[in-house]
Amino acid sequence: MSDVKKNIAPVKLELLFAIVHNSKQAYFSSLIQSRQANLQVTMPCKGTTHLILNYLGLADRPKTLVLSVVRSDEAGEIISLLHEHFQKGEDYKGVAFTVPFSSMIGTLAYGFLSNEKQVINA
């Protein structure tokens, strides 16, 4: 008998949004990736207080949005892990939340994004 890979729709996916300081972008990206996140996109963004700080003539610290596709069974643990690390100090502050990933076409792409490696003996 040989191992046959079947295209099985794995667990549901969610989009994770994490807004962190630029200096900690790689740190948080690595932390999220360690929890079975195969796809991440980072982009510069502005924090929620940038308008108020501009009115006061204060400089805002540059922020980065880390957008990740995560498994729904890992999402709660990832949010808890991020919350713990956000408490480490001023440089580690951030905001994170998830949104359900409602649909995806193609089980192979879905399997890659969810880090599902299921092999069934046939």
Tab-separated table of C-alpha atoms in Angstrom:
chain	number	residue	atom	x	y	z
A	1	MET	CA	0.000	0.000	0.000
A	2	SER	CA	1.138	3.515	-0.687
A	3	ASP	CA	0.369	6.787	0.981
A	4	VAL	CA	-2.266	8.742	-0.913
A	5	LYS	CA	-2.749	12.438	-0.268
A	6	LYS	CA	-6.390	13.440	-0.204
A	7	ASN	CA	-7.628	16.962	-0.693
A	8	ILE	CA	-9.607	17.436	2.502
A	9	ALA	CA	-10.986	20.811	3.554
A	10	PRO	CA	-9.228	21.409	6.885
A	11	VAL	CA	-10.242	23.630	9.769
A	12	LYS	CA	-11.710	27.081	9.196
A	13	LEU	CA	-9.414	30.054	8.761
A	14	GLU	CA	-9.359	33.565	10.185
A	15	LEU	CA	-7.529	36.745	9.237
A	16	LEU	CA	-5.388	38.078	12.069
A	17	PHE	CA	-4.701	41.812	12.180
A	18	ALA	CA	-1.889	42.914	14.507
A	19	ILE	CA	-0.771	46.549	14.682
A	20	VAL	CA	2.674	46.821	16.263
A	21	HIS	CA	5.624	49.225	16.412
A	22	ASN	CA	7.915	49.069	13.368
A	23	SER	CA	10.850	48.062	15.537
A	24	LYS	CA	9.010	44.889	16.670
A	25	GLN	CA	7.550	43.861	13.295
A	26	ALA	CA	9.925	40.909	12.807
A	27	TYR	CA	9.483	39.818	16.428
A	28	PHE	CA	5.690	39.612	16.228
A	29	SER	CA	5.731	38.181	12.709
A	30	SER	CA	7.967	35.344	13.925
A	31	LEU	CA	5.771	34.807	16.988
A	32	ILE	CA	2.651	34.461	14.811
A	33	GLN	CA	4.419	32.218	12.294
A	34	SER	CA	5.373	29.826	15.093
A	35	ARG	CA	1.641	29.072	15.512
A	36	GLN	CA	1.097	27.493	12.041
A	37	ALA	CA	0.572	30.708	10.064
A	38	ASN	CA	1.872	30.101	6.525
A	39	LEU	CA	0.949	33.460	4.988
A	40	GLN	CA	1.811	36.890	6.353
A	41	VAL	CA	1.756	40.330	4.812
A	42	THR	CA	3.199	43.389	6.519
A	43	MET	CA	2.555	47.001	5.606
A	44	PRO	CA	3.104	50.395	7.179
A	45	CYS	CA	0.117	51.951	8.931
A	46	LYS	CA	-0.783	54.756	11.295
A	47	GLY	CA	-1.742	54.276	14.909
A	48	THR	CA	-5.064	55.463	16.272
A	49	THR	CA	-3.538	58.440	18.091
A	50	HIS	CA	-1.609	59.975	15.197
A	51	LEU	CA	-4.125	62.822	14.607
A	52	ILE	CA	-4.138	63.922	18.248
A	53	LEU	CA	-0.347	63.756	18.449
A	54	ASN	CA	-0.064	65.835	15.257
A	55	TYR	CA	-2.319	68.528	16.779
A	56	LEU	CA	-0.041	68.660	19.816
A	57	GLY	CA	3.100	68.772	17.675
A	58	LEU	CA	4.357	65.426	18.933
A	59	ALA	CA	5.839	62.767	16.688
A	60	ASP	CA	3.969	59.483	16.357
A	61	ARG	CA	5.943	56.222	16.344
A	62	PRO	CA	5.684	54.392	12.999
A	63	LYS	CA	3.449	51.311	13.084
A	64	THR	CA	3.204	48.150	11.002
A	65	LEU	CA	0.159	46.050	10.235
A	66	VAL	CA	0.906	42.329	10.299
A	67	LEU	CA	-1.874	40.551	8.415
A	68	SER	CA	-1.837	36.761	8.800
A	69	VAL	CA	-4.021	33.842	7.799
A	70	VAL	CA	-4.401	31.625	10.875
A	71	ARG	CA	-6.311	28.467	11.714
A	72	SER	CA	-9.453	29.126	13.738
A	73	ASP	CA	-8.410	26.462	16.255
A	74	GLU	CA	-5.170	28.431	16.852
A	75	ALA	CA	-6.675	31.958	16.761
A	76	GLY	CA	-7.598	32.169	20.455
A	77	GLU	CA	-4.169	30.981	21.557
A	78	ILE	CA	-2.439	33.416	19.194
A	79	ILE	CA	-4.483	36.357	20.521
A	80	SER	CA	-3.656	35.318	24.115
A	81	LEU	CA	0.032	34.966	23.239
A	82	LEU	CA	0.087	38.394	21.584
A	83	HIS	CA	-1.711	39.928	24.584
A	84	GLU	CA	0.985	38.525	26.902
A	85	HIS	CA	3.753	39.989	24.746
A	86	PHE	CA	1.958	43.358	24.447
A	87	GLN	CA	2.384	43.655	28.254
A	88	LYS	CA	6.207	43.370	28.131
A	89	GLY	CA	6.829	47.097	27.809
A	90	GLU	CA	6.342	50.242	25.749
A	91	ASP	CA	8.091	48.872	22.637
A	92	TYR	CA	5.880	45.771	22.665
A	93	LYS	CA	2.510	47.548	22.779
A	94	GLY	CA	0.034	46.647	20.047
A	95	VAL	CA	-3.492	45.757	19.041
A	96	ALA	CA	-4.646	42.421	17.602
A	97	PHE	CA	-7.940	40.915	16.479
A	98	THR	CA	-9.250	38.267	14.083
A	99	VAL	CA	-11.964	38.207	11.426
A	100	PRO	CA	-13.442	34.962	10.001
A	101	PHE	CA	-12.126	33.969	6.568
A	102	SER	CA	-15.495	33.264	4.945
A	103	SER	CA	-14.566	31.450	1.734
A	104	MET	CA	-11.662	30.036	-0.223
A	105	ILE	CA	-11.652	28.299	-3.594
A	106	GLY	CA	-9.471	25.211	-3.935
A	107	THR	CA	-8.666	22.758	-1.195
A	108	LEU	CA	-4.928	22.682	-1.985
A	109	ALA	CA	-4.572	26.435	-1.432
A	110	TYR	CA	-6.817	26.189	1.619
A	111	GLY	CA	-4.657	23.331	2.937
A	112	PHE	CA	-1.490	25.386	2.479
A	113	LEU	CA	-2.924	28.427	4.273
A	114	SER	CA	-4.135	26.293	7.193
A	115	ASN	CA	-0.871	24.311	7.368
A	116	GLU	CA	-2.834	21.057	7.016
A	117	LYS	CA	-0.654	18.069	6.076
A	118	GLN	CA	-3.014	15.140	6.095
A	119	VAL	CA	-1.918	11.809	4.581
A	120	ILE	CA	-4.328	8.905	4.514
A	121	ASN	CA	-3.428	5.277	3.777
A	122	ALA	CA	-5.585	3.891	0.985
